[in-house]
Every structure is written in structure tokens, then in C-alpha cells.
Amino acid sequence: MRVIAVRTLREFWEKHADAEQSLKSWYKEATDTRWKEPNDIKRLYPSADILPGNRVVFNIKGNTYRVIVEIHYNTGIVYIRFAGTHAEYDKINAETI
């Protein structure tokens, strides 16, 4: 997959250093694979939440942080829409961010 807006992840781990390795691991796994449908994600990430609009919520660092992406399965592009803490996540609408 091609991940767009890696800068979002980098800016997040610059503020939350304990998330850096987990986010880098997630990024490597995402770029090394090709998800063709949501079930492909669930096989690798059983705790991921599949939302309407091709959105997926990933739990990062043992569910300490959250990353929301929008996936275009047909083109193999993953758009990072949000990286944040649970408190920040609770203030947004994951389906529209």
C-alpha cells in the first residue's frame, strides 16, 4: 500500500515519543502489504475497527493511541486522516475526519 501523509505520523511521534516505534512498525506493515478488502486488515489487525466510508481505526501501542485511515482499495492508497490519543479520538467523528 502507498501511505499518504506520513508527516502526520511523524509529527505525532515527535510529541509522543513512546508511540514512535509502534507507528513505524504499523507504517512498515502497511507499506509492505496490499489490502484488497477490509477482511485483509482484520486478519492482520483483529482489533481494527472497520467504519463506513472505507475508514479504519487502528489501535497503536497497546491501544494507547489511535490512527484513522481512509483506504482506497482499488488504487492501493492509504490516507492517514488522524493520529491521536484516546481523549483526542473521543472528540472527533471518525467517519468524517
PDB file of N, CA and C in Angstrom:
ATOM      1  N   MET A   1       0.846  -1.164   0.000  1.00  0.00           N
ATOM      2  CA  MET A   1       0.000   0.000   0.000  1.00  0.00           C
ATOM      3  C   MET A   1       0.901   1.240   0.000  1.00  0.00           C
ATOM      4  N   ARG A   2       0.369   2.281  -0.554  1.00  0.00           N
ATOM      5  CA  ARG A   2       1.053   3.573  -0.537  1.00  0.00           C
ATOM      6  C   ARG A   2       0.383   4.428   0.544  1.00  0.00           C
ATOM      7  N   VAL A   3       1.161   4.861   1.520  1.00  0.00           N
ATOM      8  CA  VAL A   3       0.627   5.621   2.647  1.00  0.00           C
ATOM      9  C   VAL A   3       0.893   7.104   2.409  1.00  0.00           C
ATOM     10  N   ILE A   4      -0.179   7.877   2.419  1.00  0.00           N
ATOM     11  CA  ILE A   4      -0.093   9.319   2.186  1.00  0.00           C
ATOM     12  C   ILE A   4      -0.189  10.057   3.523  1.00  0.00           C
ATOM     13  N   ALA A   5       0.662  11.044   3.658  1.00  0.00           N
ATOM     14  CA  ALA A   5       0.710  11.928   4.824  1.00  0.00           C
ATOM     15  C   ALA A   5       1.425  11.275   5.997  1.00  0.00           C
ATOM     16  N   VAL A   6       2.560  10.666   5.697  1.00  0.00           N
ATOM     17  CA  VAL A   6       3.397  10.103   6.756  1.00  0.00           C
ATOM     18  C   VAL A   6       3.806  11.203   7.727  1.00  0.00           C
ATOM     19  N   ARG A   7       3.846  12.424   7.248  1.00  0.00           N
ATOM     20  CA  ARG A   7       4.190  13.552   8.096  1.00  0.00           C
ATOM     21  C   ARG A   7       3.272  13.613   9.313  1.00  0.00           C
ATOM     22  N   THR A   8       2.002  13.243   9.137  1.00  0.00           N
ATOM     23  CA  THR A   8       1.062  13.227  10.258  1.00  0.00           C
ATOM     24  C   THR A   8       1.564  12.300  11.364  1.00  0.00           C
ATOM     25  N   LEU A   9       2.059  11.135  10.966  1.00  0.00           N
ATOM     26  CA  LEU A   9       2.598  10.196  11.960  1.00  0.00           C
ATOM     27  C   LEU A   9       3.852  10.761  12.612  1.00  0.00           C
ATOM     28  N   ARG A  10       4.737  11.306  11.799  1.00  0.00           N
ATOM     29  CA  ARG A  10       5.996  11.845  12.321  1.00  0.00           C
ATOM     30  C   ARG A  10       5.738  12.985  13.314  1.00  0.00           C
ATOM     31  N   GLU A  11       4.835  13.872  12.968  1.00  0.00           N
ATOM     32  CA  GLU A  11       4.507  14.979  13.877  1.00  0.00           C
ATOM     33  C   GLU A  11       3.921  14.458  15.177  1.00  0.00           C
ATOM     34  N   PHE A  12       3.147  13.380  15.081  1.00  0.00           N
ATOM     35  CA  PHE A  12       2.563  12.814  16.286  1.00  0.00           C
ATOM     36  C   PHE A  12       3.632  12.200  17.182  1.00  0.00           C
ATOM     37  N   TRP A  13       4.536  11.403  16.603  1.00  0.00           N
ATOM     38  CA  TRP A  13       5.545  10.773  17.467  1.00  0.00           C
ATOM     39  C   TRP A  13       6.580  11.767  17.978  1.00  0.00           C
ATOM     40  N   GLU A  14       6.704  12.912  17.329  1.00  0.00           N
ATOM     41  CA  GLU A  14       7.572  13.946  17.881  1.00  0.00           C
ATOM     42  C   GLU A  14       6.991  14.517  19.182  1.00  0.00           C
ATOM     43  N   LYS A  15       5.676  14.475  19.322  1.00  0.00           N
ATOM     44  CA  LYS A  15       5.015  14.931  20.547  1.00  0.00           C
ATOM     45  C   LYS A  15       4.852  13.801  21.564  1.00  0.00           C
ATOM     46  N   HIS A  16       4.746  12.573  21.053  1.00  0.00           N
ATOM     47  CA  HIS A  16       4.525  11.383  21.888  1.00  0.00           C
ATOM     48  C   HIS A  16       5.585  10.347  21.518  1.00  0.00           C
ATOM     49  N   ALA A  17       6.773  10.516  22.057  1.00  0.00           N
ATOM     50  CA  ALA A  17       7.921   9.687  21.683  1.00  0.00           C
ATOM     51  C   ALA A  17       7.676   8.201  21.907  1.00  0.00           C
ATOM     52  N   ASP A  18       6.847   7.862  22.881  1.00  0.00           N
ATOM     53  CA  ASP A  18       6.584   6.444  23.156  1.00  0.00           C
ATOM     54  C   ASP A  18       5.785   5.777  22.047  1.00  0.00           C
ATOM     55  N   ALA A  19       5.223   6.545  21.119  1.00  0.00           N
ATOM     56  CA  ALA A  19       4.455   5.993  20.005  1.00  0.00           C
ATOM     57  C   ALA A  19       5.313   5.744  18.765  1.00  0.00           C
ATOM     58  N   GLU A  20       6.534   6.260  18.749  1.00  0.00           N
ATOM     59  CA  GLU A  20       7.344   6.225  17.527  1.00  0.00           C
ATOM     60  C   GLU A  20       7.545   4.815  16.972  1.00  0.00           C
ATOM     61  N   GLN A  21       8.014   3.900  17.770  1.00  0.00           N
ATOM     62  CA  GLN A  21       8.302   2.554  17.259  1.00  0.00           C
ATOM     63  C   GLN A  21       7.035   1.841  16.793  1.00  0.00           C
ATOM     64  N   SER A  22       5.952   2.002  17.524  1.00  0.00           N
ATOM     65  CA  SER A  22       4.689   1.360  17.134  1.00  0.00           C
ATOM     66  C   SER A  22       4.176   1.934  15.817  1.00  0.00           C
ATOM     67  N   LEU A  23       4.285   3.241  15.648  1.00  0.00           N
ATOM     68  CA  LEU A  23       3.831   3.870  14.406  1.00  0.00           C
ATOM     69  C   LEU A  23       4.729   3.485  13.234  1.00  0.00           C
ATOM     70  N   LYS A  24       6.033   3.401  13.473  1.00  0.00           N
ATOM     71  CA  LYS A  24       6.942   2.968  12.409  1.00  0.00           C
ATOM     72  C   LYS A  24       6.663   1.517  12.018  1.00  0.00           C
ATOM     73  N   SER A  25       6.366   0.680  12.987  1.00  0.00           N
ATOM     74  CA  SER A  25       6.026  -0.716  12.692  1.00  0.00           C
ATOM     75  C   SER A  25       4.741  -0.804  11.878  1.00  0.00           C
ATOM     76  N   TRP A  26       3.722  -0.037  12.292  1.00  0.00           N
ATOM     77  CA  TRP A  26       2.465  -0.024  11.548  1.00  0.00           C
ATOM     78  C   TRP A  26       2.704   0.447  10.115  1.00  0.00           C
ATOM     79  N   TYR A  27       3.475   1.510   9.951  1.00  0.00           N
ATOM     80  CA  TYR A  27       3.767   2.049   8.630  1.00  0.00           C
ATOM     81  C   TYR A  27       4.461   1.005   7.749  1.00  0.00           C
ATOM     82  N   LYS A  28       5.451   0.325   8.290  1.00  0.00           N
ATOM     83  CA  LYS A  28       6.162  -0.704   7.518  1.00  0.00           C
ATOM     84  C   LYS A  28       5.224  -1.823   7.112  1.00  0.00           C
ATOM     85  N   GLU A  29       4.403  -2.280   8.037  1.00  0.00           N
ATOM     86  CA  GLU A  29       3.453  -3.348   7.705  1.00  0.00           C
ATOM     87  C   GLU A  29       2.475  -2.886   6.632  1.00  0.00           C
ATOM     88  N   ALA A  30       2.013  -1.650   6.741  1.00  0.00           N
ATOM     89  CA  ALA A  30       1.054  -1.137   5.754  1.00  0.00           C
ATOM     90  C   ALA A  30       1.683  -1.006   4.374  1.00  0.00           C
ATOM     91  N   THR A  31       2.920  -0.538   4.311  1.00  0.00           N
ATOM     92  CA  THR A  31       3.555  -0.344   3.005  1.00  0.00           C
ATOM     93  C   THR A  31       4.050  -1.649   2.394  1.00  0.00           C
ATOM     94  N   ASP A  32       4.220  -2.667   3.212  1.00  0.00           N
ATOM     95  CA  ASP A  32       4.694  -3.959   2.716  1.00  0.00           C
ATOM     96  C   ASP A  32       3.567  -4.891   2.283  1.00  0.00           C
ATOM     97  N   THR A  33       2.338  -4.443   2.360  1.00  0.00           N
ATOM     98  CA  THR A  33       1.207  -5.323   2.054  1.00  0.00           C
ATOM     99  C   THR A  33       0.310  -4.695   0.996  1.00  0.00           C
ATOM    100  N   ARG A  34      -0.692  -5.444   0.589  1.00  0.00           N
ATOM    101  CA  ARG A  34      -1.710  -4.912  -0.324  1.00  0.00           C
ATOM    102  C   ARG A  34      -3.068  -5.401   0.170  1.00  0.00           C
ATOM    103  N   TRP A  35      -3.792  -4.509   0.846  1.00  0.00           N
ATOM    104  CA  TRP A  35      -5.125  -4.841   1.318  1.00  0.00           C
ATOM    105  C   TRP A  35      -6.104  -4.657   0.175  1.00  0.00           C
ATOM    106  N   LYS A  36      -6.868  -5.682  -0.100  1.00  0.00           N
ATOM    107  CA  LYS A  36      -7.854  -5.619  -1.178  1.00  0.00           C
ATOM    108  C   LYS A  36      -9.276  -5.460  -0.653  1.00  0.00           C
ATOM    109  N   GLU A  37      -9.440  -5.727   0.641  1.00  0.00           N
ATOM    110  CA  GLU A  37     -10.752  -5.614   1.273  1.00  0.00           C
ATOM    111  C   GLU A  37     -10.556  -5.547   2.791  1.00  0.00           C
ATOM    112  N   PRO A  38     -11.587  -5.120   3.508  1.00  0.00           N
ATOM    113  CA  PRO A  38     -11.460  -4.997   4.973  1.00  0.00           C
ATOM    114  C   PRO A  38     -11.046  -6.292   5.674  1.00  0.00           C
ATOM    115  N   ASN A  39     -11.477  -7.432   5.171  1.00  0.00           N
ATOM    116  CA  ASN A  39     -11.105  -8.692   5.823  1.00  0.00           C
ATOM    117  C   ASN A  39      -9.597  -8.922   5.825  1.00  0.00           C
ATOM    118  N   ASP A  40      -8.902  -8.385   4.816  1.00  0.00           N
ATOM    119  CA  ASP A  40      -7.438  -8.497   4.796  1.00  0.00           C
ATOM    120  C   ASP A  40      -6.834  -7.782   6.001  1.00  0.00           C
ATOM    121  N   ILE A  41      -7.415  -6.655   6.357  1.00  0.00           N
ATOM    122  CA  ILE A  41      -6.928  -5.892   7.512  1.00  0.00           C
ATOM    123  C   ILE A  41      -7.238  -6.630   8.802  1.00  0.00           C
ATOM    124  N   LYS A  42      -8.453  -7.161   8.906  1.00  0.00           N
ATOM    125  CA  LYS A  42      -8.867  -7.849  10.136  1.00  0.00           C
ATOM    126  C   LYS A  42      -8.012  -9.082  10.408  1.00  0.00           C
ATOM    127  N   ARG A  43      -7.501  -9.730   9.361  1.00  0.00           N
ATOM    128  CA  ARG A  43      -6.629 -10.881   9.569  1.00  0.00           C
ATOM    129  C   ARG A  43      -5.327 -10.468  10.245  1.00  0.00           C
ATOM    130  N   LEU A  44      -4.788  -9.322   9.882  1.00  0.00           N
ATOM    131  CA  LEU A  44      -3.537  -8.844  10.456  1.00  0.00           C
ATOM    132  C   LEU A  44      -3.752  -8.047  11.740  1.00  0.00           C
ATOM    133  N   TYR A  45      -4.862  -7.316  11.791  1.00  0.00           N
ATOM    134  CA  TYR A  45      -5.193  -6.462  12.935  1.00  0.00           C
ATOM    135  C   TYR A  45      -6.606  -6.773  13.419  1.00  0.00           C
ATOM    136  N   PRO A  46      -6.784  -7.834  14.194  1.00  0.00           N
ATOM    137  CA  PRO A  46      -8.128  -8.208  14.641  1.00  0.00           C
ATOM    138  C   PRO A  46      -8.847  -7.120  15.440  1.00  0.00           C
ATOM    139  N   SER A  47      -8.098  -6.231  16.098  1.00  0.00           N
ATOM    140  CA  SER A  47      -8.738  -5.193  16.903  1.00  0.00           C
ATOM    141  C   SER A  47      -9.071  -3.929  16.103  1.00  0.00           C
ATOM    142  N   ALA A  48      -8.706  -3.902  14.832  1.00  0.00           N
ATOM    143  CA  ALA A  48      -9.021  -2.731  13.998  1.00  0.00           C
ATOM    144  C   ALA A  48     -10.532  -2.618  13.839  1.00  0.00           C
ATOM    145  N   ASP A  49     -11.019  -1.384  13.833  1.00  0.00           N
ATOM    146  CA  ASP A  49     -12.442  -1.133  13.630  1.00  0.00           C
ATOM    147  C   ASP A  49     -12.656  -0.677  12.199  1.00  0.00           C
ATOM    148  N   ILE A  50     -13.504  -1.399  11.485  1.00  0.00           N
ATOM    149  CA  ILE A  50     -13.849  -1.059  10.111  1.00  0.00           C
ATOM    150  C   ILE A  50     -15.081  -0.160  10.162  1.00  0.00           C
ATOM    151  N   LEU A  51     -14.974   1.028   9.587  1.00  0.00           N
ATOM    152  CA  LEU A  51     -16.056   2.009   9.611  1.00  0.00           C
ATOM    153  C   LEU A  51     -16.578   2.262   8.197  1.00  0.00           C
ATOM    154  N   PRO A  52     -17.750   2.881   8.095  1.00  0.00           N
ATOM    155  CA  PRO A  52     -18.250   3.266   6.770  1.00  0.00           C
ATOM    156  C   PRO A  52     -17.278   4.225   6.083  1.00  0.00           C
ATOM    157  N   GLY A  53     -17.376   4.288   4.773  1.00  0.00           N
ATOM    158  CA  GLY A  53     -16.545   5.208   4.011  1.00  0.00           C
ATOM    159  C   GLY A  53     -15.107   4.746   3.871  1.00  0.00           C
ATOM    160  N   ASN A  54     -14.901   3.437   3.942  1.00  0.00           N
ATOM    161  CA  ASN A  54     -13.557   2.854   3.826  1.00  0.00           C
ATOM    162  C   ASN A  54     -12.591   3.380   4.885  1.00  0.00           C
ATOM    163  N   ARG A  55     -13.109   3.705   6.046  1.00  0.00           N
ATOM    164  CA  ARG A  55     -12.284   4.161   7.162  1.00  0.00           C
ATOM    165  C   ARG A  55     -11.946   2.973   8.054  1.00  0.00           C
ATOM    166  N   VAL A  56     -10.753   3.033   8.619  1.00  0.00           N
ATOM    167  CA  VAL A  56     -10.313   2.000   9.550  1.00  0.00           C
ATOM    168  C   VAL A  56      -9.630   2.694  10.725  1.00  0.00           C
ATOM    169  N   VAL A  57      -9.953   2.238  11.929  1.00  0.00           N
ATOM    170  CA  VAL A  57      -9.316   2.734  13.142  1.00  0.00           C
ATOM    171  C   VAL A  57      -8.363   1.645  13.638  1.00  0.00           C
ATOM    172  N   PHE A  58      -7.088   2.016  13.751  1.00  0.00           N
ATOM    173  CA  PHE A  58      -6.068   1.100  14.264  1.00  0.00           C
ATOM    174  C   PHE A  58      -5.700   1.526  15.679  1.00  0.00           C
ATOM    175  N   ASN A  59      -5.595   0.553  16.560  1.00  0.00           N
ATOM    176  CA  ASN A  59      -5.105   0.793  17.917  1.00  0.00           C
ATOM    177  C   ASN A  59      -3.586   0.695  17.870  1.00  0.00           C
ATOM    178  N   ILE A  60      -2.927   1.691  18.416  1.00  0.00           N
ATOM    179  CA  ILE A  60      -1.470   1.759  18.362  1.00  0.00           C
ATOM    180  C   ILE A  60      -0.910   1.704  19.778  1.00  0.00           C
ATOM    181  N   LYS A  61       0.194   1.008  19.904  1.00  0.00           N
ATOM    182  CA  LYS A  61       0.908   0.864  21.182  1.00  0.00           C
ATOM    183  C   LYS A  61      -0.016   0.344  22.280  1.00  0.00           C
ATOM    184  N   GLY A  62      -0.534  -0.851  22.038  1.00  0.00           N
ATOM    185  CA  GLY A  62      -1.373  -1.490  23.049  1.00  0.00           C
ATOM    186  C   GLY A  62      -2.627  -0.710  23.364  1.00  0.00           C
ATOM    187  N   ASN A  63      -3.187  -0.072  22.340  1.00  0.00           N
ATOM    188  CA  ASN A  63      -4.443   0.676  22.463  1.00  0.00           C
ATOM    189  C   ASN A  63      -4.264   1.998  23.219  1.00  0.00           C
ATOM    190  N   THR A  64      -3.031   2.495  23.277  1.00  0.00           N
ATOM    191  CA  THR A  64      -2.774   3.787  23.911  1.00  0.00           C
ATOM    192  C   THR A  64      -3.157   4.926  22.972  1.00  0.00           C
ATOM    193  N   TYR A  65      -2.924   4.722  21.685  1.00  0.00           N
ATOM    194  CA  TYR A  65      -3.184   5.743  20.671  1.00  0.00           C
ATOM    195  C   TYR A  65      -4.055   5.162  19.569  1.00  0.00           C
ATOM    196  N   ARG A  66      -4.563   6.048  18.727  1.00  0.00           N
ATOM    197  CA  ARG A  66      -5.397   5.628  17.608  1.00  0.00           C
ATOM    198  C   ARG A  66      -4.945   6.304  16.324  1.00  0.00           C
ATOM    199  N   VAL A  67      -5.020   5.566  15.249  1.00  0.00           N
ATOM    200  CA  VAL A  67      -4.779   6.091  13.906  1.00  0.00           C
ATOM    201  C   VAL A  67      -6.000   5.756  13.070  1.00  0.00           C
ATOM    202  N   ILE A  68      -6.519   6.775  12.385  1.00  0.00           N
ATOM    203  CA  ILE A  68      -7.644   6.571  11.473  1.00  0.00           C
ATOM    204  C   ILE A  68      -7.130   6.781  10.065  1.00  0.00           C
ATOM    205  N   VAL A  69      -7.475   5.847   9.193  1.00  0.00           N
ATOM    206  CA  VAL A  69      -7.091   5.966   7.794  1.00  0.00           C
ATOM    207  C   VAL A  69      -8.317   5.811   6.913  1.00  0.00           C
ATOM    208  N   GLU A  70      -8.196   6.333   5.718  1.00  0.00           N
ATOM    209  CA  GLU A  70      -9.183   6.100   4.669  1.00  0.00           C
ATOM    210  C   GLU A  70      -8.454   5.315   3.590  1.00  0.00           C
ATOM    211  N   ILE A  71      -9.004   4.178   3.216  1.00  0.00           N
ATOM    212  CA  ILE A  71      -8.320   3.288   2.283  1.00  0.00           C
ATOM    213  C   ILE A  71      -9.059   3.256   0.954  1.00  0.00           C
ATOM    214  N   HIS A  72      -8.300   3.444  -0.097  1.00  0.00           N
ATOM    215  CA  HIS A  72      -8.815   3.269  -1.456  1.00  0.00           C
ATOM    216  C   HIS A  72      -8.257   1.931  -1.943  1.00  0.00           C
ATOM    217  N   TYR A  73      -9.042   0.892  -1.742  1.00  0.00           N
ATOM    218  CA  TYR A  73      -8.588  -0.461  -2.040  1.00  0.00           C
ATOM    219  C   TYR A  73      -8.228  -0.629  -3.510  1.00  0.00           C
ATOM    220  N   ASN A  74      -8.979   0.010  -4.398  1.00  0.00           N
ATOM    221  CA  ASN A  74      -8.743  -0.168  -5.832  1.00  0.00           C
ATOM    222  C   ASN A  74      -7.408   0.414  -6.293  1.00  0.00           C
ATOM    223  N   THR A  75      -6.925   1.465  -5.644  1.00  0.00           N
ATOM    224  CA  THR A  75      -5.658   2.075  -6.040  1.00  0.00           C
ATOM    225  C   THR A  75      -4.511   1.726  -5.094  1.00  0.00           C
ATOM    226  N   GLY A  76      -4.829   1.117  -3.967  1.00  0.00           N
ATOM    227  CA  GLY A  76      -3.802   0.751  -3.012  1.00  0.00           C
ATOM    228  C   GLY A  76      -3.244   1.928  -2.235  1.00  0.00           C
ATOM    229  N   ILE A  77      -4.083   2.940  -2.000  1.00  0.00           N
ATOM    230  CA  ILE A  77      -3.634   4.122  -1.285  1.00  0.00           C
ATOM    231  C   ILE A  77      -4.321   4.213   0.073  1.00  0.00           C
ATOM    232  N   VAL A  78      -3.513   4.499   1.090  1.00  0.00           N
ATOM    233  CA  VAL A  78      -3.985   4.681   2.453  1.00  0.00           C
ATOM    234  C   VAL A  78      -3.739   6.141   2.828  1.00  0.00           C
ATOM    235  N   TYR A  79      -4.807   6.855   3.137  1.00  0.00           N
ATOM    236  CA  TYR A  79      -4.693   8.248   3.557  1.00  0.00           C
ATOM    237  C   TYR A  79      -4.812   8.319   5.068  1.00  0.00           C
ATOM    238  N   ILE A  80      -3.786   8.829   5.725  1.00  0.00           N
ATOM    239  CA  ILE A  80      -3.852   8.998   7.169  1.00  0.00           C
ATOM    240  C   ILE A  80      -4.716  10.223   7.446  1.00  0.00           C
ATOM    241  N   ARG A  81      -5.789  10.010   8.183  1.00  0.00           N
ATOM    242  CA  ARG A  81      -6.731  11.085   8.475  1.00  0.00           C
ATOM    243  C   ARG A  81      -6.564  11.636   9.891  1.00  0.00           C
ATOM    244  N   PHE A  82      -6.000  10.804  10.795  1.00  0.00           N
ATOM    245  CA  PHE A  82      -5.914  11.209  12.197  1.00  0.00           C
ATOM    246  C   PHE A  82      -4.920  10.320  12.918  1.00  0.00           C
ATOM    247  N   ALA A  83      -4.138  10.909  13.795  1.00  0.00           N
ATOM    248  CA  ALA A  83      -3.323  10.180  14.761  1.00  0.00           C
ATOM    249  C   ALA A  83      -3.486  10.929  16.075  1.00  0.00           C
ATOM    250  N   GLY A  84      -3.870  10.203  17.117  1.00  0.00           N
ATOM    251  CA  GLY A  84      -4.106  10.906  18.369  1.00  0.00           C
ATOM    252  C   GLY A  84      -4.265   9.989  19.561  1.00  0.00           C
ATOM    253  N   THR A  85      -4.455  10.624  20.691  1.00  0.00           N
ATOM    254  CA  THR A  85      -4.706   9.913  21.938  1.00  0.00           C
ATOM    255  C   THR A  85      -6.182   9.514  21.979  1.00  0.00           C
ATOM    256  N   HIS A  86      -6.530   8.710  22.962  1.00  0.00           N
ATOM    257  CA  HIS A  86      -7.938   8.347  23.123  1.00  0.00           C
ATOM    258  C   HIS A  86      -8.792   9.571  23.424  1.00  0.00           C
ATOM    259  N   ALA A  87      -8.275  10.472  24.239  1.00  0.00           N
ATOM    260  CA  ALA A  87      -9.037  11.685  24.567  1.00  0.00           C
ATOM    261  C   ALA A  87      -9.294  12.516  23.316  1.00  0.00           C
ATOM    262  N   GLU A  88      -8.298  12.633  22.457  1.00  0.00           N
ATOM    263  CA  GLU A  88      -8.480  13.370  21.195  1.00  0.00           C
ATOM    264  C   GLU A  88      -9.452  12.636  20.273  1.00  0.00           C
ATOM    265  N   TYR A  89      -9.331  11.322  20.241  1.00  0.00           N
ATOM    266  CA  TYR A  89     -10.203  10.494  19.409  1.00  0.00           C
ATOM    267  C   TYR A  89     -11.670  10.658  19.839  1.00  0.00           C
ATOM    268  N   ASP A  90     -11.912  10.742  21.133  1.00  0.00           N
ATOM    269  CA  ASP A  90     -13.266  10.877  21.644  1.00  0.00           C
ATOM    270  C   ASP A  90     -13.930  12.175  21.230  1.00  0.00           C
ATOM    271  N   LYS A  91     -13.149  13.155  20.794  1.00  0.00           N
ATOM    272  CA  LYS A  91     -13.695  14.464  20.406  1.00  0.00           C
ATOM    273  C   LYS A  91     -13.974  14.606  18.922  1.00  0.00           C
ATOM    274  N   ILE A  92     -13.682  13.570  18.141  1.00  0.00           N
ATOM    275  CA  ILE A  92     -13.861  13.665  16.691  1.00  0.00           C
ATOM    276  C   ILE A  92     -14.881  12.651  16.194  1.00  0.00           C
ATOM    277  N   ASN A  93     -15.298  12.818  14.975  1.00  0.00           N
ATOM    278  CA  ASN A  93     -16.144  11.825  14.314  1.00  0.00           C
ATOM    279  C   ASN A  93     -15.245  11.058  13.349  1.00  0.00           C
ATOM    280  N   ALA A  94     -14.936   9.827  13.687  1.00  0.00           N
ATOM    281  CA  ALA A  94     -14.005   9.025  12.902  1.00  0.00           C
ATOM    282  C   ALA A  94     -14.492   8.764  11.473  1.00  0.00           C
ATOM    283  N   GLU A  95     -15.795   8.879  11.263  1.00  0.00           N
ATOM    284  CA  GLU A  95     -16.345   8.614   9.937  1.00  0.00           C
ATOM    285  C   GLU A  95     -16.232   9.801   8.990  1.00  0.00           C
ATOM    286  N   THR A  96     -15.928  10.979   9.550  1.00  0.00           N
ATOM    287  CA  THR A  96     -15.899  12.173   8.677  1.00  0.00           C
ATOM    288  C   THR A  96     -14.569  12.925   8.714  1.00  0.00           C
ATOM    289  N   ILE A  97     -13.695  12.601   9.644  1.00  0.00           N
ATOM    290  CA  ILE A  97     -12.436  13.357   9.735  1.00  0.00           C
ATOM    291  C   ILE A  97     -11.572  13.123   8.509  1.00  0.00           C
TER     292      ILE A  97
END
